[in-house]
Short mmCIF file of C-alpha atoms and ligand atoms in Angstrom, two decimals:
data_model
loop_
_atom_site.label_atom_id
_atom_site.label_comp_id
_atom_site.label_asym_id
_atom_site.label_seq_id
_atom_site.Cartn_x
_atom_site.Cartn_y
_atom_site.Cartn_z
CA MET A 236 -21.70 -32.05 226.16
CA ALA A 237 -19.23 -31.16 228.89
CA GLU A 238 -19.96 -28.46 231.43
CA THR A 239 -17.74 -25.45 230.68
CA GLY A 240 -16.78 -22.78 233.20
CA THR A 241 -14.14 -21.24 235.43
CA ASP A 242 -14.99 -23.02 238.67
CA ILE A 243 -11.68 -24.18 240.15
CA SER A 244 -13.31 -25.88 243.15
CA ARG A 245 -15.51 -27.94 240.88
CA ALA A 246 -12.54 -28.90 238.68
CA SER A 247 -10.51 -29.81 241.76
CA GLN A 248 -13.33 -31.92 243.21
CA LEU A 249 -13.71 -33.86 239.96
CA LEU A 250 -9.97 -34.48 239.66
CA HIS A 251 -9.79 -35.71 243.26
CA ALA A 252 -12.66 -38.08 242.48
CA GLY A 253 -10.67 -39.57 239.57
CA ALA A 254 -12.50 -37.78 236.73
CA LEU A 255 -10.84 -36.04 233.79
CA VAL A 256 -10.94 -32.27 233.34
CA ALA A 257 -9.76 -30.22 230.36
CA ILE A 258 -7.45 -27.43 231.50
CA PRO A 259 -6.26 -24.28 229.77
CA THR A 260 -2.54 -23.64 229.48
CA GLU A 261 -0.67 -20.91 227.62
CA THR A 262 0.36 -23.50 224.98
CA VAL A 263 -2.70 -25.66 224.24
CA TYR A 264 -5.55 -27.16 226.30
CA GLY A 265 -4.67 -30.31 228.26
CA LEU A 266 -6.73 -33.35 229.21
CA ALA A 267 -5.86 -33.69 232.88
CA ALA A 268 -5.96 -36.52 235.41
CA ASN A 269 -4.54 -36.89 238.90
CA ALA A 270 -1.04 -38.23 238.08
CA PHE A 271 -1.08 -40.52 241.10
CA ASN A 272 -4.38 -42.18 240.17
CA ALA A 273 -3.40 -44.82 237.58
CA GLU A 274 -7.03 -45.57 236.67
CA ALA A 275 -7.72 -41.93 235.86
CA VAL A 276 -4.51 -41.83 233.80
CA ALA A 277 -5.62 -44.94 231.89
CA ARG A 278 -8.86 -43.16 231.04
CA VAL A 279 -6.85 -40.35 229.41
CA PHE A 280 -5.47 -42.82 226.85
CA GLU A 281 -8.95 -44.21 226.29
CA VAL A 282 -10.51 -40.80 225.65
CA LYS A 283 -7.66 -39.65 223.37
CA LYS A 284 -7.72 -42.95 221.48
CA ARG A 285 -3.94 -43.06 221.60
CA PRO A 286 -2.80 -46.29 219.96
CA GLY A 287 -0.24 -47.01 222.66
CA PHE A 288 0.74 -45.84 226.08
CA ASP A 289 2.85 -42.79 225.41
CA PRO A 290 4.36 -40.87 228.28
CA LEU A 291 2.39 -37.92 229.63
CA ILE A 292 3.68 -34.60 230.92
CA VAL A 293 3.15 -33.95 234.64
CA HIS A 294 1.97 -30.39 235.36
CA LEU A 295 2.97 -28.70 238.61
CA ALA A 296 2.51 -25.26 240.15
CA ASP A 297 6.18 -24.86 241.07
CA ALA A 298 9.46 -26.68 241.76
CA GLU A 299 8.58 -27.10 245.43
CA HIS A 300 6.24 -29.86 244.31
CA LEU A 301 8.90 -31.59 242.22
CA LYS A 302 10.35 -33.69 245.05
CA GLU A 303 7.94 -36.58 244.66
CA ILE A 304 8.00 -36.52 240.85
CA ALA A 305 11.67 -36.47 239.87
CA GLU A 306 15.05 -37.28 241.40
CA PRO A 307 17.90 -36.54 241.24
CA ILE A 308 17.41 -33.08 239.75
CA PRO A 309 20.29 -31.79 237.62
CA ASP A 310 21.67 -28.25 238.01
CA ALA A 311 20.73 -27.34 234.45
CA PHE A 312 17.09 -27.74 235.48
CA TYR A 313 17.33 -25.00 238.10
CA ARG A 314 19.05 -22.60 235.71
CA LEU A 315 16.30 -23.02 233.14
CA TYR A 316 13.52 -23.10 235.71
CA GLU A 317 14.56 -19.81 237.33
CA LYS A 318 14.47 -17.97 234.03
CA LEU A 319 11.88 -19.75 231.84
CA SER A 320 9.25 -21.29 234.12
CA PRO A 321 6.37 -20.98 234.45
CA GLY A 322 6.17 -21.11 230.67
CA PRO A 323 6.06 -23.24 227.52
CA ILE A 324 8.96 -25.59 228.34
CA THR A 325 8.88 -29.25 229.46
CA TYR A 326 11.83 -30.86 231.26
CA ILE A 327 12.57 -34.57 230.94
CA LEU A 328 14.06 -35.64 234.28
CA PRO A 329 14.88 -38.91 236.08
CA LYS A 330 11.60 -40.30 237.42
CA HIS A 331 10.81 -40.68 241.11
CA PRO A 332 9.77 -44.30 241.90
CA LYS A 333 6.44 -43.08 243.28
CA VAL A 334 5.18 -41.85 239.89
CA PRO A 335 2.92 -44.53 238.33
CA ASP A 336 4.56 -46.28 235.37
CA LEU A 337 1.53 -45.59 233.24
CA VAL A 338 2.30 -41.86 233.38
CA THR A 339 5.79 -42.39 231.96
CA ALA A 340 4.90 -45.41 229.79
CA GLY A 341 7.47 -47.42 231.67
CA ASN A 342 10.28 -44.94 230.99
CA ALA A 343 12.85 -44.18 233.68
CA THR A 344 12.27 -40.49 232.98
CA VAL A 345 9.33 -38.15 233.52
CA GLY A 346 8.27 -35.01 231.64
CA VAL A 347 7.49 -32.06 233.93
CA ARG A 348 6.03 -28.68 233.08
CA PHE A 349 5.00 -25.58 235.02
CA PRO A 350 2.22 -23.94 233.02
CA ARG A 351 1.90 -20.16 233.10
CA HIS A 352 -1.86 -19.85 232.62
CA PRO A 353 -3.23 -18.23 235.83
CA LEU A 354 -6.41 -20.35 236.00
CA THR A 355 -4.49 -23.61 235.81
CA ARG A 356 -1.86 -22.34 238.24
CA ASP A 357 -4.70 -21.54 240.68
CA LEU A 358 -6.18 -24.99 240.10
CA LEU A 359 -2.83 -26.70 240.77
CA LEU A 360 -2.37 -24.72 243.99
CA HIS A 361 -5.95 -25.22 245.13
CA ALA A 362 -6.20 -28.93 244.26
CA LYS A 363 -2.68 -29.71 245.55
CA LEU A 364 -2.39 -32.30 242.80
CA ALA A 365 0.17 -33.17 240.15
CA LEU A 366 -1.77 -33.34 236.87
CA ALA A 367 -0.79 -35.71 234.08
CA ALA A 368 -2.08 -34.15 230.87
CA PRO A 369 -1.55 -34.62 227.15
CA SER A 370 -2.98 -32.12 224.69
CA ALA A 371 -6.79 -32.45 224.70
CA ASN A 372 -7.20 -33.61 221.10
CA PRO A 373 -7.93 -37.04 219.64
CA PHE A 374 -4.64 -38.73 218.67
CA GLY A 375 -3.11 -37.30 215.50
CA TYR A 376 -5.39 -34.26 215.16
CA ILE A 377 -4.58 -30.57 215.69
CA SER A 378 -4.14 -29.55 219.35
CA PRO A 379 -6.96 -27.41 220.85
CA THR A 380 -6.33 -23.74 221.57
CA SER A 381 -9.80 -22.88 222.94
CA ALA A 382 -12.44 -24.46 225.19
CA GLN A 383 -14.72 -24.77 222.15
CA HIS A 384 -12.09 -26.85 220.30
CA VAL A 385 -12.08 -29.28 223.25
CA GLU A 386 -15.88 -29.37 223.40
CA ASP A 387 -16.09 -30.09 219.65
CA GLN A 388 -14.01 -33.23 219.91
CA LEU A 389 -14.01 -34.53 223.47
CA GLY A 390 -17.11 -32.88 224.94
CA ASP A 391 -19.04 -36.15 225.11
CA HIS A 392 -16.33 -37.93 227.06
CA ILE A 393 -15.43 -35.57 229.90
CA PRO A 394 -17.48 -33.88 232.62
CA TYR A 395 -15.82 -30.46 232.78
CA ILE A 396 -13.81 -28.00 230.68
CA LEU A 397 -12.07 -25.23 232.59
CA ASP A 398 -12.37 -22.28 230.23
CA GLY A 399 -9.32 -20.02 230.24
CA GLY A 400 -9.99 -18.34 226.90
CA PRO A 401 -7.80 -18.70 223.82
CA CYS A 402 -4.23 -19.94 224.43
CA SER A 403 -1.73 -17.09 224.28
CA VAL A 404 1.22 -19.11 222.92
CA GLY A 405 -0.72 -21.61 220.80
CA LEU A 406 2.07 -24.16 220.18
CA GLU A 407 2.86 -27.08 222.48
CA SER A 408 5.76 -26.68 224.89
CA THR A 409 9.37 -27.12 223.81
CA ILE A 410 10.70 -30.38 225.29
CA ILE A 411 14.25 -30.55 226.62
CA ASP A 412 15.76 -33.80 227.88
CA LEU A 413 17.96 -33.17 230.92
CA SER A 414 18.21 -36.81 231.97
CA LYS A 415 21.40 -37.51 230.00
CA LYS A 416 24.86 -36.01 230.16
CA GLU A 417 24.09 -33.52 227.41
CA PRO A 418 20.81 -31.65 227.05
CA ALA A 419 18.76 -32.57 223.97
CA ILE A 420 15.73 -30.95 222.40
CA LEU A 421 13.01 -33.55 221.70
CA ARG A 422 10.32 -31.19 220.40
CA LEU A 423 10.43 -27.63 219.12
CA GLY A 424 7.62 -25.58 220.60
CA GLY A 425 6.38 -22.44 222.29
CA MET A 426 9.73 -21.57 223.92
CA ALA A 427 12.24 -20.48 221.28
CA LEU A 428 15.41 -22.55 221.15
CA SER A 429 17.47 -19.36 221.22
CA GLU A 430 16.03 -18.42 224.64
CA ILE A 431 16.96 -21.81 226.05
CA GLU A 432 20.47 -21.62 224.63
CA GLU A 433 20.93 -18.12 225.96
CA THR A 434 19.91 -19.28 229.44
CA LEU A 435 22.26 -22.25 229.35
CA GLY A 436 25.02 -20.08 227.93
CA ALA A 437 25.83 -22.61 225.19
CA PRO A 438 24.29 -23.93 221.99
CA ILE A 439 22.44 -27.26 222.23
CA GLN A 440 24.11 -29.82 219.98
CA LYS A 441 21.33 -32.36 220.03
CA VAL A 442 18.09 -31.32 218.40
CA GLN A 443 16.31 -34.62 217.78
CA VAL A 444 12.94 -33.47 216.61
CA SER A 445 12.10 -36.00 213.95
CA SER A 446 12.63 -39.69 213.73
CA SER A 447 11.04 -42.84 212.34
CA LYS A 448 11.37 -44.45 215.78
CA PRO A 449 10.32 -41.51 217.89
CA GLN A 450 10.84 -41.17 221.62
CA ALA A 451 7.92 -38.77 221.68
CA PRO A 452 4.77 -39.02 219.50
CA GLY A 453 5.23 -35.33 218.79
CA MET A 454 8.27 -36.58 216.88
CA LEU A 455 6.19 -38.72 214.50
CA SER A 456 6.22 -37.29 211.01
CA ALA A 457 2.44 -37.41 210.59
CA HIS A 458 1.04 -35.50 213.53
CA TYR A 459 -1.03 -32.43 214.30
CA ALA A 460 -2.76 -33.00 210.96
CA PRO A 461 -6.03 -31.59 209.61
CA ARG A 462 -8.20 -34.02 207.60
CA THR A 463 -7.92 -31.81 204.54
CA PRO A 464 -4.67 -32.35 202.59
CA LEU A 465 -2.17 -29.61 203.33
CA LEU A 466 0.73 -28.55 201.10
CA PHE A 467 3.61 -26.77 202.79
CA GLY A 468 6.08 -24.30 201.27
CA HIS A 469 6.79 -23.90 197.51
CA MET A 470 3.79 -21.57 197.26
CA GLU A 471 4.14 -20.65 193.56
CA ARG A 472 4.28 -24.30 192.54
CA HIS A 473 1.44 -25.35 194.83
CA LEU A 474 -0.80 -22.54 193.60
CA LYS A 475 -0.40 -23.99 190.11
CA VAL A 476 -1.13 -27.53 191.33
CA ALA A 477 -4.25 -26.23 193.09
CA LYS A 478 -5.68 -24.41 190.07
CA GLY A 479 -9.43 -24.96 189.77
CA LYS A 480 -9.67 -26.35 193.32
CA LYS A 481 -11.30 -24.70 196.32
CA ILE A 482 -8.30 -23.76 198.45
CA GLY A 483 -7.50 -22.23 201.81
CA ILE A 484 -4.25 -20.38 202.43
CA ILE A 485 -2.18 -19.88 205.57
CA SER A 486 0.43 -17.16 205.26
CA PHE A 487 2.60 -15.08 207.59
CA CYS A 488 2.07 -11.35 207.05
CA LYS A 489 0.76 -10.85 203.49
CA ARG A 490 -2.03 -12.31 201.41
CA VAL A 491 -0.90 -14.86 198.85
CA GLY A 492 -2.81 -15.87 195.71
CA SER A 493 -6.40 -14.91 195.05
CA ALA A 494 -8.62 -17.18 197.18
CA PRO A 495 -11.73 -15.52 198.67
CA GLU A 496 -11.07 -13.48 201.83
CA ALA A 497 -12.63 -16.04 204.21
CA GLN A 498 -10.24 -18.72 202.99
CA GLN A 499 -7.13 -16.59 203.48
CA HIS A 500 -5.57 -16.73 206.91
CA VAL A 501 -2.85 -14.12 207.29
CA LEU A 502 -1.56 -15.01 210.75
CA SER A 503 0.16 -11.73 211.61
CA PRO A 504 -0.16 -8.69 209.35
CA SER A 505 2.47 -6.93 211.52
CA GLY A 506 4.97 -9.77 211.01
CA ASP A 507 5.04 -10.98 214.63
CA LEU A 508 5.90 -14.71 214.91
CA ARG A 509 4.40 -14.94 218.39
CA GLU A 510 1.05 -13.70 217.12
CA ALA A 511 1.29 -16.11 214.18
CA ALA A 512 2.04 -19.07 216.49
CA ALA A 513 -0.94 -18.22 218.69
CA LYS A 514 -3.28 -18.30 215.68
CA LEU A 515 -1.84 -21.26 213.75
CA PHE A 516 -3.89 -24.17 215.10
CA ALA A 517 -7.21 -22.27 215.15
CA SER A 518 -6.65 -21.31 211.49
CA MET A 519 -5.86 -24.90 210.53
CA ARG A 520 -9.08 -26.02 212.22
CA LEU A 521 -11.22 -23.32 210.63
CA LEU A 522 -9.92 -24.14 207.17
CA ASP A 523 -10.34 -27.86 207.84
CA GLN A 524 -14.01 -27.25 208.64
CA SER A 525 -14.62 -24.75 205.82
CA GLY A 526 -15.05 -27.29 203.05
CA VAL A 527 -11.91 -26.37 201.10
CA GLU A 528 -10.31 -29.21 199.13
CA LEU A 529 -6.73 -28.24 199.80
CA ILE A 530 -4.85 -26.09 202.32
CA LEU A 531 -1.70 -24.30 201.19
CA ALA A 532 0.68 -22.99 203.86
CA GLU A 533 3.72 -20.88 203.19
CA LYS A 534 7.06 -21.41 204.90
CA PHE A 535 7.63 -19.05 207.85
CA PRO A 536 10.96 -17.36 208.64
CA GLU A 537 13.29 -19.92 210.30
CA GLU A 538 13.89 -17.85 213.42
CA GLY A 539 12.41 -17.73 216.94
CA LEU A 540 9.00 -19.45 216.98
CA GLY A 541 9.09 -19.67 213.17
CA LYS A 542 11.07 -22.91 213.51
CA ALA A 543 8.33 -24.55 215.58
CA ILE A 544 5.61 -23.21 213.25
CA ASN A 545 7.40 -24.75 210.25
CA ASP A 546 7.84 -28.00 212.18
CA ARG A 547 4.08 -28.25 212.82
CA LEU A 548 3.18 -27.35 209.23
CA GLN A 549 5.65 -29.92 207.91
CA ARG A 550 4.02 -32.61 210.04
CA ALA A 551 0.53 -31.47 209.09
CA ALA A 552 1.57 -31.83 205.44
CA PHE A 553 3.00 -35.31 205.85
CA ARG A 554 0.94 -38.13 204.32
CA GLU A 555 1.84 -41.82 204.38
CA GLU A 556 2.06 -42.94 200.75
O1 LIG B 755 2.35 -27.75 225.78
C1 LIG B 755 2.29 -28.93 226.10
O2 LIG B 755 3.30 -29.61 226.32
C2 LIG B 755 0.90 -29.58 226.22
C3 LIG B 755 0.17 -28.92 227.41
C4 LIG B 755 -1.18 -29.55 227.65
O3 LIG B 755 0.99 -28.99 228.53
N1 LIG B 755 0.99 -30.98 226.38
C5 LIG B 755 1.34 -31.81 225.38
O4 LIG B 755 1.26 -33.15 225.72
O5 LIG B 755 1.65 -31.43 224.26
P1 LIG B 755 1.31 -34.33 224.67
O6 LIG B 755 1.09 -35.56 225.45
O7 LIG B 755 0.35 -34.06 223.57
O8 LIG B 755 2.78 -34.31 224.16
C6 LIG B 755 3.80 -34.53 225.08
C7 LIG B 755 5.01 -35.11 224.43
C8 LIG B 755 4.72 -36.44 223.81
O9 LIG B 755 5.28 -36.46 222.52
C9 LIG B 755 5.44 -37.40 224.77
O10 LIG B 755 5.88 -38.58 224.14
C10 LIG B 755 6.58 -36.53 225.28
O11 LIG B 755 5.99 -35.29 225.43
N2 LIG B 755 7.05 -37.03 226.57
C11 LIG B 755 6.42 -37.01 227.74
N3 LIG B 755 7.15 -37.61 228.70
C12 LIG B 755 8.30 -38.01 228.10
C13 LIG B 755 9.45 -38.72 228.53
N4 LIG B 755 9.60 -39.15 229.80
N5 LIG B 755 10.43 -38.96 227.63
C14 LIG B 755 10.32 -38.54 226.35
N6 LIG B 755 9.24 -37.90 225.87
C15 LIG B 755 8.23 -37.63 226.73
MG1 LIG B 756 -0.33 -33.83 221.70
#
């Protein structure tokens, strides 16, 4: 079991000593290491059981600390940063030579994010560290949105979980690549695409969120998946397929079908996509652990965070044949 608490000094001390600490962010919990300690970073891959060395996002308190992480920094970064950070957006920028190659998996670029969660902001300021952190889940499983989720799966492998309560956004950050001539979206996430486009004053032509040869593991088709098979969309048809089976249902604002109450997860009765996003992963986990044979999820409206919710459900539903 990991120690769980809100002691920033303790978390800072452990990180300085090269240990891993789970940190709360507004998106999902991260598994953090000092980005400039390559051995600690290597341990992150070990604990997550990632099959390869995939690049990690570097978490910073503010752009003042960006100098030794990325260079040169494009103008588009500052426009987005001023308006949208701290928040659920990750910028892919040209990497500074000082950043260990293990953090970026040998890429010439580095992912940088400024999390909004106050506890982690305090930790970053107090520890004066850049923290390399992937989501704190074993590779391929649903990302954790509470300290308990982290404890359930990684508690035996890390000394400390900084408990910041449930994540308010609940979806991983949106990733935008600013290292090329034209900005490209590599992952839909907690920051709506429309907000980014509004800030840039132009639509983004390149939205490269799924691929068989992904640049980012979040782009793999099978990802974020519960162990229980999940069927996405086509609710009428899937309800017929599921007849006689013990099913769980994830829906937006209304109950669907006639499963028992406990197996019905209506994510936002008031029809708020932000609320739905914040509850999505916890509902997937609860249903996964509830002993149902099949999870049915309806398609959410394709607007705002609904796009990212549908993206995650689509990936959760994907099964290699
Ligand atoms: O919300 C989030 O982004 C959370 C919290 C903890 O900050 N982090 C997160 O990390 O989701 P992770 O490692 O689970 O997913 C990060 C994604 C991966 O798909 C990775 O390949 C991609 O970001 N990535 C990181 N650096 C990159 C780079 N230089 N180029 C392209 N993709 C990159
Ligand atoms: Mg992840």
